[in-house]
């Protein structure tokens, strides 16, 4: 996501003419102050850590004494900041990691080429990167972060880390999968968190199936409400209380039913005019994999769209269980999907757009495309064609905003969108680059073989 603004929110002419110009100017100054303060705090925190280590080593003390000195310094600083010493020590450790282990990333942040959120994601993902490839990872990570907001770069950074790691991703996944577990963390007010550490493809499938079941409950609830209204006064007194559960509450309740009862205890779709009840719903996981990995020529990971990386063994196992394939043609320069070839072409346009967009195309939004609406960039009522170059996925929130506010959008070709804010600032929304898009290690691919 890029803007034509400067360090703040830019756009002098449009901003000056806006009734909000003064407020935006104050906000831009606040952003500058926050940035300067964050940088200064990280530098100061790192210096606290270095000072503690210097003092501990002054008399040649051992590692335990170094840790004690660091705890002491953190406790002192925590009193000044009115924070817990554990949190303050975590800030010190993080600051030293950023400045000492990722100096190029820190400098890019200082120069405002990237944001604080980018730095944190790079450090978290880079924790699994060996020391010998850390610098290469950091330099490439900066380029990734410059192109998008912090919330949308983790997948690409994880794919980058996996590509640079000297150990094959499949082997690392096997080691991690051996540690799968379920834990309970007790909270307050009689509530607890049930946390499951599972392979990504299983976790993504579970969430998708719970969402589908929850949506079926909502649909049945709406149909029931309509029927009750049509029944009139004869059944009004016997009507059951309205089900007002949110989607989060429905997913949680259905999960409990499935685990404890083996199936949803109350299935409001039972007996209705639809294909099967909640128990008939099966999870969907969209996976992108290169042909080389699928054929076993390499062990590069695949990508669960909207999720994370999947090891090659798992994706090949999944591939053996499906009857329908979509083949993506990837532009060798931009590394983005340009065309789709499917066995059943009736829904090819929708499938291509889902593969191309991946998520809502409003700058910064990450709602998965399968949860969004296909929007005509130029309204159909105004002559806009139903064509891939006039369609893009928007979530309900941003679809409504496009319709009912002064935000405007146009497609400039190749799936690239340009959003114009009410103040006249332009934000470019590039086509998402798949996190998994490996090239063939040959000088020139045969002319009759499309690039993947």
Short mmCIF file of C-alpha atoms in Angstrom, two decimals:
data_model
loop_
_atom_site.label_atom_id
_atom_site.label_comp_id
_atom_site.label_asym_id
_atom_site.label_seq_id
_atom_site.Cartn_x
_atom_site.Cartn_y
_atom_site.Cartn_z
CA UNK A 1 0.00 0.00 0.00
CA UNK A 2 1.45 3.33 -1.00
CA UNK A 3 0.25 6.87 -0.56
CA UNK A 4 1.14 10.11 -2.31
CA UNK A 5 1.59 11.71 1.12
CA UNK A 6 4.82 12.44 2.97
CA UNK A 7 5.86 11.37 6.45
CA UNK A 8 2.39 12.20 7.71
CA UNK A 9 -0.74 12.21 5.59
CA UNK A 10 0.37 14.45 2.70
CA UNK A 11 -1.77 15.92 -0.06
CA UNK A 12 -1.37 19.66 0.57
CA UNK A 13 -3.89 21.03 -1.91
CA UNK A 14 -6.73 18.66 -1.05
CA UNK A 15 -6.05 18.83 2.66
CA UNK A 16 -6.08 22.65 2.70
CA UNK A 17 -9.52 22.66 1.10
CA UNK A 18 -10.95 20.13 3.52
CA UNK A 19 -12.99 21.07 6.57
CA UNK A 20 -10.82 18.55 8.44
CA UNK A 21 -7.49 20.06 7.34
CA UNK A 22 -6.51 21.35 10.76
CA UNK A 23 -7.45 18.11 12.50
CA UNK A 24 -5.43 16.07 10.00
CA UNK A 25 -2.48 18.41 10.43
CA UNK A 26 -2.55 17.86 14.18
CA UNK A 27 -2.83 14.10 13.61
CA UNK A 28 0.20 14.14 11.27
CA UNK A 29 2.23 15.99 13.90
CA UNK A 30 1.15 13.42 16.48
CA UNK A 31 2.34 10.59 14.19
CA UNK A 32 5.73 12.28 13.89
CA UNK A 33 5.99 12.63 17.67
CA UNK A 34 4.98 9.00 18.24
CA UNK A 35 7.55 7.80 15.73
CA UNK A 36 10.33 9.85 17.29
CA UNK A 37 9.30 8.69 20.76
CA UNK A 38 9.16 5.01 19.75
CA UNK A 39 12.62 5.16 18.17
CA UNK A 40 14.06 6.94 21.19
CA UNK A 41 12.49 4.40 23.57
CA UNK A 42 13.91 1.43 21.66
CA UNK A 43 17.37 3.01 21.67
CA UNK A 44 17.13 3.80 25.37
CA UNK A 45 15.86 0.30 26.20
CA UNK A 46 18.72 -1.29 24.29
CA UNK A 47 21.21 0.92 26.11
CA UNK A 48 19.72 -0.17 29.46
CA UNK A 49 20.41 -3.77 28.47
CA UNK A 50 23.96 -3.02 27.34
CA UNK A 51 24.63 -1.10 30.54
CA UNK A 52 23.45 -4.05 32.62
CA UNK A 53 25.67 -6.46 30.69
CA UNK A 54 28.71 -4.17 30.98
CA UNK A 55 28.24 -3.87 34.72
CA UNK A 56 27.79 -7.62 35.14
CA UNK A 57 30.92 -8.40 33.14
CA UNK A 58 33.06 -5.78 34.85
CA UNK A 59 34.32 -8.30 37.39
CA UNK A 60 34.12 -11.31 35.10
CA UNK A 61 30.85 -12.65 36.52
CA UNK A 62 28.94 -15.57 35.07
CA UNK A 63 25.74 -15.65 33.00
CA UNK A 64 23.44 -15.94 36.02
CA UNK A 65 24.82 -12.72 37.47
CA UNK A 66 24.29 -11.04 34.09
CA UNK A 67 20.66 -12.09 34.18
CA UNK A 68 20.28 -10.80 37.73
CA UNK A 69 21.78 -7.43 36.78
CA UNK A 70 19.41 -7.23 33.82
CA UNK A 71 16.46 -8.03 36.07
CA UNK A 72 17.53 -5.34 38.49
CA UNK A 73 17.83 -2.73 35.75
CA UNK A 74 14.47 -3.79 34.31
CA UNK A 75 12.81 -3.47 37.72
CA UNK A 76 14.23 0.03 38.17
CA UNK A 77 13.11 1.10 34.73
CA UNK A 78 9.70 -0.49 35.29
CA UNK A 79 9.19 1.72 38.31
CA UNK A 80 9.92 4.77 36.19
CA UNK A 81 7.58 3.63 33.43
CA UNK A 82 4.91 2.31 35.80
CA UNK A 83 4.99 -1.10 34.14
CA UNK A 84 5.75 -4.60 35.37
CA UNK A 85 9.42 -5.56 35.43
CA UNK A 86 8.71 -8.63 33.26
CA UNK A 87 7.23 -6.49 30.53
CA UNK A 88 10.05 -3.98 30.78
CA UNK A 89 12.67 -6.72 30.56
CA UNK A 90 10.87 -8.05 27.49
CA UNK A 91 11.09 -4.57 25.94
CA UNK A 92 14.81 -4.43 26.69
CA UNK A 93 15.43 -7.85 25.13
CA UNK A 94 13.36 -6.92 22.08
CA UNK A 95 15.15 -3.58 21.66
CA UNK A 96 18.58 -5.22 21.82
CA UNK A 97 17.49 -7.81 19.26
CA UNK A 98 16.21 -5.12 16.88
CA UNK A 99 19.28 -2.89 17.09
CA UNK A 100 22.01 -5.54 17.39
CA UNK A 101 20.62 -8.34 15.20
CA UNK A 102 18.61 -6.36 12.65
CA UNK A 103 20.45 -3.04 12.20
CA UNK A 104 19.27 -2.61 8.59
CA UNK A 105 15.64 -3.13 9.63
CA UNK A 106 16.04 -0.65 12.49
CA UNK A 107 17.56 1.94 10.16
CA UNK A 108 14.69 1.47 7.67
CA UNK A 109 12.28 2.15 10.52
CA UNK A 110 14.20 5.25 11.61
CA UNK A 111 13.96 6.53 8.02
CA UNK A 112 10.21 5.75 8.04
CA UNK A 113 10.52 3.41 5.09
CA UNK A 114 8.68 0.89 7.28
CA UNK A 115 6.61 1.09 10.46
CA UNK A 116 7.07 -0.16 14.01
CA UNK A 117 4.65 -3.01 13.31
CA UNK A 118 6.84 -4.16 10.43
CA UNK A 119 9.87 -4.33 12.73
CA UNK A 120 8.04 -6.47 15.25
CA UNK A 121 6.83 -8.93 12.59
CA UNK A 122 10.30 -9.23 11.04
CA UNK A 123 11.83 -10.01 14.44
CA UNK A 124 9.15 -12.58 15.29
CA UNK A 125 9.44 -14.38 11.95
CA UNK A 126 13.21 -14.06 11.95
CA UNK A 127 13.48 -15.88 15.28
CA UNK A 128 13.54 -19.14 13.34
CA UNK A 129 16.12 -17.98 10.80
CA UNK A 130 19.71 -19.23 11.33
CA UNK A 131 22.37 -16.61 12.03
CA UNK A 132 24.20 -17.25 8.77
CA UNK A 133 21.23 -16.13 6.62
CA UNK A 134 19.80 -13.47 8.94
CA UNK A 135 21.28 -10.50 7.06
CA UNK A 136 19.94 -11.78 3.74
CA UNK A 137 16.54 -12.32 5.32
CA UNK A 138 16.53 -8.82 6.82
CA UNK A 139 17.38 -7.09 3.53
CA UNK A 140 14.70 -8.98 1.62
CA UNK A 141 12.21 -8.47 4.45
CA UNK A 142 12.59 -4.69 4.21
CA UNK A 143 11.53 -4.82 0.56
CA UNK A 144 8.47 -6.90 1.48
CA UNK A 145 7.49 -4.51 4.29
CA UNK A 146 7.83 -1.41 2.12
CA UNK A 147 5.06 -2.72 -0.15
CA UNK A 148 2.30 -3.35 2.40
CA UNK A 149 0.95 -2.68 5.89
CA UNK A 150 2.27 -4.68 8.88
CA UNK A 151 -0.84 -6.85 9.18
CA UNK A 152 -0.41 -8.17 5.65
CA UNK A 153 3.29 -9.08 5.44
CA UNK A 154 3.60 -12.00 7.82
CA UNK A 155 2.74 -14.66 5.22
CA UNK A 156 5.27 -13.34 2.72
CA UNK A 157 7.95 -13.07 5.43
CA UNK A 158 7.30 -16.63 6.59
CA UNK A 159 7.64 -17.88 3.01
CA UNK A 160 10.87 -15.89 2.66
CA UNK A 161 12.26 -17.34 5.89
CA UNK A 162 11.33 -20.86 4.77
CA UNK A 163 13.05 -20.33 1.42
CA UNK A 164 16.28 -19.09 3.02
CA UNK A 165 16.38 -21.69 5.80
CA UNK A 166 19.01 -24.37 5.10
CA UNK A 167 16.77 -27.12 6.51
CA UNK A 168 13.87 -28.35 4.35
CA UNK A 169 10.49 -27.01 5.53
CA UNK A 170 8.96 -30.50 5.49
CA UNK A 171 11.46 -31.75 8.06
CA UNK A 172 10.91 -28.72 10.30
CA UNK A 173 7.15 -29.23 10.08
CA UNK A 174 7.49 -32.87 11.18
CA UNK A 175 9.44 -31.76 14.25
CA UNK A 176 6.89 -29.05 15.07
CA UNK A 177 3.90 -31.35 14.46
CA UNK A 178 5.30 -33.81 16.98
CA UNK A 179 4.70 -31.12 19.62
CA UNK A 180 0.99 -30.63 18.82
CA UNK A 181 -1.11 -30.27 21.94
CA UNK A 182 -4.23 -28.83 23.57
CA UNK A 183 -4.00 -26.65 26.66
CA UNK A 184 -6.38 -24.76 28.93
CA UNK A 185 -5.51 -21.36 30.36
CA UNK A 186 -7.92 -20.31 33.10
CA UNK A 187 -9.10 -16.72 33.07
CA UNK A 188 -11.50 -14.63 35.11
CA UNK A 189 -15.27 -14.63 35.59
CA UNK A 190 -15.47 -18.39 35.16
CA UNK A 191 -13.98 -18.37 31.66
CA UNK A 192 -10.95 -20.18 30.23
CA UNK A 193 -9.06 -20.28 26.92
CA UNK A 194 -8.80 -23.66 25.16
CA UNK A 195 -5.71 -23.46 22.93
CA UNK A 196 -4.83 -26.12 20.38
CA UNK A 197 -1.44 -26.17 18.64
CA UNK A 198 -2.21 -27.99 15.37
CA UNK A 199 -0.93 -28.28 11.80
CA UNK A 200 -2.12 -25.25 9.84
CA UNK A 201 -4.27 -27.20 7.39
CA UNK A 202 -6.20 -28.79 10.29
CA UNK A 203 -6.66 -25.50 12.17
CA UNK A 204 -7.78 -23.61 9.06
CA UNK A 205 -10.23 -26.37 8.17
CA UNK A 206 -11.67 -26.41 11.70
CA UNK A 207 -12.30 -22.66 11.66
CA UNK A 208 -13.87 -22.80 8.21
CA UNK A 209 -16.23 -25.65 9.17
CA UNK A 210 -17.26 -23.88 12.39
CA UNK A 211 -17.96 -20.72 10.36
CA UNK A 212 -20.10 -22.61 7.85
CA UNK A 213 -22.05 -24.26 10.67
CA UNK A 214 -22.53 -20.90 12.38
CA UNK A 215 -23.78 -19.36 9.14
CA UNK A 216 -26.29 -22.21 8.74
CA UNK A 217 -27.59 -21.49 12.23
CA UNK A 218 -27.96 -17.80 11.35
CA UNK A 219 -29.76 -18.65 8.09
CA UNK A 220 -32.12 -20.99 9.89
CA UNK A 221 -32.70 -18.37 12.57
CA UNK A 222 -33.64 -15.79 9.92
CA UNK A 223 -35.97 -18.25 8.18
CA UNK A 224 -37.60 -19.12 11.50
CA UNK A 225 -38.12 -15.46 12.35
CA UNK A 226 -39.84 -14.94 9.00
CA UNK A 227 -42.09 -17.95 9.54
CA UNK A 228 -43.07 -16.82 13.02
CA UNK A 229 -44.08 -13.44 11.70
CA UNK A 230 -46.29 -15.00 9.05
CA UNK A 231 -48.01 -17.27 11.56
CA UNK A 232 -49.76 -14.39 13.27
CA UNK A 233 -51.14 -14.18 16.77
CA UNK A 234 -52.02 -17.88 17.08
CA UNK A 235 -48.38 -18.85 17.69
CA UNK A 236 -47.09 -15.62 19.14
CA UNK A 237 -47.47 -16.78 22.70
CA UNK A 238 -45.58 -20.03 22.04
CA UNK A 239 -42.66 -18.48 20.19
CA UNK A 240 -39.21 -19.43 21.45
CA UNK A 241 -36.79 -16.71 22.56
CA UNK A 242 -34.90 -15.19 19.65
CA UNK A 243 -31.40 -16.56 19.07
CA UNK A 244 -29.21 -13.47 19.13
CA UNK A 245 -25.80 -15.15 19.30
CA UNK A 246 -22.95 -13.56 17.37
CA UNK A 247 -20.79 -15.55 14.95
CA UNK A 248 -18.01 -15.79 17.54
CA UNK A 249 -20.48 -17.12 20.10
CA UNK A 250 -21.91 -19.59 17.59
CA UNK A 251 -18.47 -20.93 16.67
CA UNK A 252 -17.59 -21.37 20.35
CA UNK A 253 -20.91 -23.11 21.15
CA UNK A 254 -20.69 -25.43 18.13
CA UNK A 255 -17.10 -26.36 18.99
CA UNK A 256 -18.22 -27.33 22.47
CA UNK A 257 -21.11 -29.37 21.05
CA UNK A 258 -18.87 -31.19 18.58
CA UNK A 259 -16.21 -32.08 21.14
CA UNK A 260 -18.55 -33.02 23.99
CA UNK A 261 -21.46 -34.49 22.05
CA UNK A 262 -19.87 -35.68 18.83
CA UNK A 263 -22.24 -33.46 16.80
CA UNK A 264 -24.11 -30.20 17.30
CA UNK A 265 -26.69 -30.83 20.04
CA UNK A 266 -29.20 -28.40 18.52
CA UNK A 267 -29.30 -28.32 14.73
CA UNK A 268 -31.84 -25.68 13.61
CA UNK A 269 -31.37 -26.74 9.98
CA UNK A 270 -32.82 -30.21 10.66
CA UNK A 271 -36.02 -30.80 8.70
CA UNK A 272 -35.71 -27.58 6.70
CA UNK A 273 -35.68 -27.41 2.93
CA UNK A 274 -31.92 -27.55 2.43
CA UNK A 275 -29.26 -30.11 1.56
CA UNK A 276 -28.35 -31.74 4.85
CA UNK A 277 -27.85 -30.38 8.32
CA UNK A 278 -24.80 -29.02 10.13
CA UNK A 279 -23.25 -32.47 10.27
CA UNK A 280 -23.11 -32.56 6.46
CA UNK A 281 -20.93 -29.46 6.24
CA UNK A 282 -17.32 -30.13 5.31
CA UNK A 283 -14.42 -27.77 5.75
CA UNK A 284 -12.72 -25.99 2.86
CA UNK A 285 -9.02 -25.14 2.70
CA UNK A 286 -7.68 -23.32 -0.36
CA UNK A 287 -4.07 -24.29 -1.02
CA UNK A 288 -1.61 -22.84 -3.54
CA UNK A 289 1.24 -25.16 -4.52
CA UNK A 290 3.81 -25.10 -7.31
CA UNK A 291 3.81 -27.88 -9.89
CA UNK A 292 7.36 -28.83 -8.94
CA UNK A 293 6.41 -29.40 -5.30
CA UNK A 294 3.30 -31.31 -6.31
CA UNK A 295 5.34 -33.66 -8.50
CA UNK A 296 7.95 -34.19 -5.79
CA UNK A 297 10.75 -32.36 -7.58
CA UNK A 298 11.32 -30.15 -4.53
CA UNK A 299 10.21 -29.85 -0.92
CA UNK A 300 9.18 -26.18 -0.91
CA UNK A 301 6.14 -25.41 1.28
CA UNK A 302 2.72 -24.61 -0.10
CA UNK A 303 0.43 -21.82 1.13
CA UNK A 304 -3.00 -22.01 2.70
CA UNK A 305 -4.62 -18.85 1.32
CA UNK A 306 -5.48 -16.58 4.23
CA UNK A 307 -3.47 -18.84 6.53
CA UNK A 308 0.16 -19.91 6.67
CA UNK A 309 2.62 -22.36 5.13
CA UNK A 310 1.93 -26.09 4.72
CA UNK A 311 4.64 -28.73 4.36
CA UNK A 312 5.06 -30.52 1.03
CA UNK A 313 4.10 -33.98 2.33
CA UNK A 314 0.75 -32.74 3.65
CA UNK A 315 -0.17 -30.85 0.51
CA UNK A 316 0.66 -33.83 -1.69
CA UNK A 317 -1.55 -35.97 0.53
CA UNK A 318 -4.37 -33.44 0.14
CA UNK A 319 -3.82 -33.37 -3.62
CA UNK A 320 -4.51 -37.08 -3.84
CA UNK A 321 -7.96 -36.59 -2.32
CA UNK A 322 -9.42 -33.95 -4.67
CA UNK A 323 -11.14 -34.44 -8.01
CA UNK A 324 -10.95 -30.89 -9.35
CA UNK A 325 -7.87 -28.76 -10.03
CA UNK A 326 -7.36 -25.10 -10.89
CA UNK A 327 -4.16 -24.28 -12.75
CA UNK A 328 -2.80 -20.76 -12.21
CA UNK A 329 -0.64 -19.02 -14.77
CA UNK A 330 1.77 -16.70 -12.97
CA UNK A 331 3.30 -13.61 -14.54
CA UNK A 332 7.07 -14.29 -14.45
CA UNK A 333 7.84 -10.61 -13.78
CA UNK A 334 5.18 -9.51 -11.29
CA UNK A 335 4.73 -13.02 -9.83
CA UNK A 336 0.96 -12.52 -9.67
CA UNK A 337 -1.86 -14.71 -11.12
CA UNK A 338 -2.91 -13.55 -14.61
CA UNK A 339 -5.12 -16.40 -15.83
CA UNK A 340 -6.77 -19.57 -14.57
CA UNK A 341 -7.43 -22.82 -16.41
CA UNK A 342 -10.00 -25.09 -14.78
CA UNK A 343 -11.69 -28.36 -15.70
CA UNK A 344 -15.11 -26.89 -14.97
CA UNK A 345 -15.05 -23.37 -16.45
CA UNK A 346 -18.48 -22.24 -15.28
CA UNK A 347 -17.03 -20.51 -12.19
CA UNK A 348 -13.57 -19.76 -13.59
CA UNK A 349 -13.90 -15.98 -13.35
CA UNK A 350 -14.82 -16.11 -9.67
CA UNK A 351 -12.04 -18.59 -8.96
CA UNK A 352 -9.47 -16.47 -10.78
CA UNK A 353 -10.47 -13.38 -8.80
CA UNK A 354 -10.33 -15.32 -5.53
CA UNK A 355 -6.83 -16.49 -6.41
CA UNK A 356 -5.75 -13.03 -7.55
CA UNK A 357 -7.18 -10.94 -4.71
CA UNK A 358 -6.69 -13.33 -1.75
CA UNK A 359 -8.34 -10.76 0.54
CA UNK A 360 -10.38 -7.56 0.56
CA UNK A 361 -8.71 -5.06 -1.80
CA UNK A 362 -9.16 -2.00 0.40
CA UNK A 363 -5.72 -0.84 1.66
CA UNK A 364 -4.82 -2.61 4.88
CA UNK A 365 -7.79 -5.01 5.04
CA UNK A 366 -7.03 -8.73 5.37
CA UNK A 367 -10.53 -10.29 5.36
CA UNK A 368 -10.19 -13.41 3.19
CA UNK A 369 -11.66 -13.22 -0.31
CA UNK A 370 -13.98 -16.16 0.39
CA UNK A 371 -15.60 -13.98 3.09
CA UNK A 372 -15.93 -10.94 0.79
CA UNK A 373 -18.21 -9.76 -2.01
CA UNK A 374 -17.28 -9.33 -5.68
CA UNK A 375 -17.78 -5.65 -6.45
CA UNK A 376 -18.03 -3.94 -9.83
CA UNK A 377 -15.43 -1.16 -9.68
CA UNK A 378 -17.54 0.77 -12.19
CA UNK A 379 -21.10 0.07 -11.10
CA UNK A 380 -23.02 -2.29 -13.37
CA UNK A 381 -25.92 0.16 -13.37
CA UNK A 382 -23.57 2.78 -14.81
CA UNK A 383 -22.35 0.55 -17.63
CA UNK A 384 -19.58 -1.33 -15.86
CA UNK A 385 -18.89 -4.73 -17.42
CA UNK A 386 -18.78 -8.02 -15.57
CA UNK A 387 -15.14 -8.65 -16.38
CA UNK A 388 -12.10 -9.52 -14.29
CA UNK A 389 -10.66 -6.04 -14.91
CA UNK A 390 -13.78 -4.44 -13.46
CA UNK A 391 -14.21 -6.75 -10.48
CA UNK A 392 -12.48 -6.97 -7.11
CA UNK A 393 -13.22 -8.47 -3.72
CA UNK A 394 -14.40 -6.08 -1.01
CA UNK A 395 -15.57 -6.96 2.47
CA UNK A 396 -19.01 -5.74 3.49
CA UNK A 397 -17.54 -2.83 5.46
CA UNK A 398 -15.47 -1.43 2.60
CA UNK A 399 -18.06 -2.30 -0.06
CA UNK A 400 -20.54 -0.12 1.80
CA UNK A 401 -17.94 2.60 2.29
CA UNK A 402 -17.31 2.70 -1.47
CA UNK A 403 -21.03 3.05 -2.09
CA UNK A 404 -22.02 5.55 0.58
CA UNK A 405 -18.97 7.76 1.20
CA UNK A 406 -16.69 9.90 -0.94
CA UNK A 407 -14.00 7.21 -1.20
CA UNK A 408 -13.45 6.38 -4.88
CA UNK A 409 -11.62 3.53 -6.60
CA UNK A 410 -10.50 2.76 -10.12
CA UNK A 411 -8.64 -0.13 -11.73
CA UNK A 412 -5.49 0.91 -13.59
CA UNK A 413 -4.75 -2.46 -15.17
CA UNK A 414 -3.38 -5.79 -14.10
CA UNK A 415 -5.65 -5.92 -11.07
CA UNK A 416 -4.05 -2.83 -9.50
CA UNK A 417 -6.52 -0.57 -7.69
CA UNK A 418 -6.10 3.12 -6.93
CA UNK A 419 -8.20 4.42 -4.03
CA UNK A 420 -8.77 8.15 -3.65
CA UNK A 421 -9.73 9.41 -0.20
CA UNK A 422 -12.19 12.26 0.40
CA UNK A 423 -9.14 14.52 0.94
CA UNK A 424 -7.70 13.61 -2.45
CA UNK A 425 -4.86 11.34 -1.32
CA UNK A 426 -4.24 8.35 -3.56
CA UNK A 427 -3.50 4.88 -2.17
CA UNK A 428 -2.24 2.23 -4.57
CA UNK A 429 -3.39 -1.33 -3.82
CA UNK A 430 -1.17 -3.75 -5.72
CA UNK A 431 -2.19 -7.30 -6.54
CA UNK A 432 -1.15 -9.49 -3.58
CA UNK A 433 1.96 -11.51 -4.38
CA UNK A 434 1.50 -15.17 -3.42
CA UNK A 435 3.76 -16.08 -0.52
CA UNK A 436 4.59 -19.30 -2.38
CA UNK A 437 5.71 -18.66 -5.95
CA UNK A 438 8.98 -20.39 -6.74
CA UNK A 439 10.71 -20.23 -10.08
CA UNK A 440 12.28 -23.09 -12.02
CA UNK A 441 16.07 -23.28 -11.82
CA UNK A 442 16.53 -23.44 -15.61
CA UNK A 443 17.83 -20.66 -17.94
CA UNK A 444 14.68 -20.48 -20.07
CA UNK A 445 11.51 -22.57 -19.68
CA UNK A 446 10.28 -24.37 -22.81
CA UNK A 447 8.02 -22.08 -24.87
CA UNK A 448 5.12 -24.56 -24.74
CA UNK A 449 5.17 -24.77 -20.95
CA UNK A 450 3.49 -21.93 -19.01
CA UNK A 451 5.29 -20.57 -15.90
CA UNK A 452 3.85 -21.54 -12.53
#
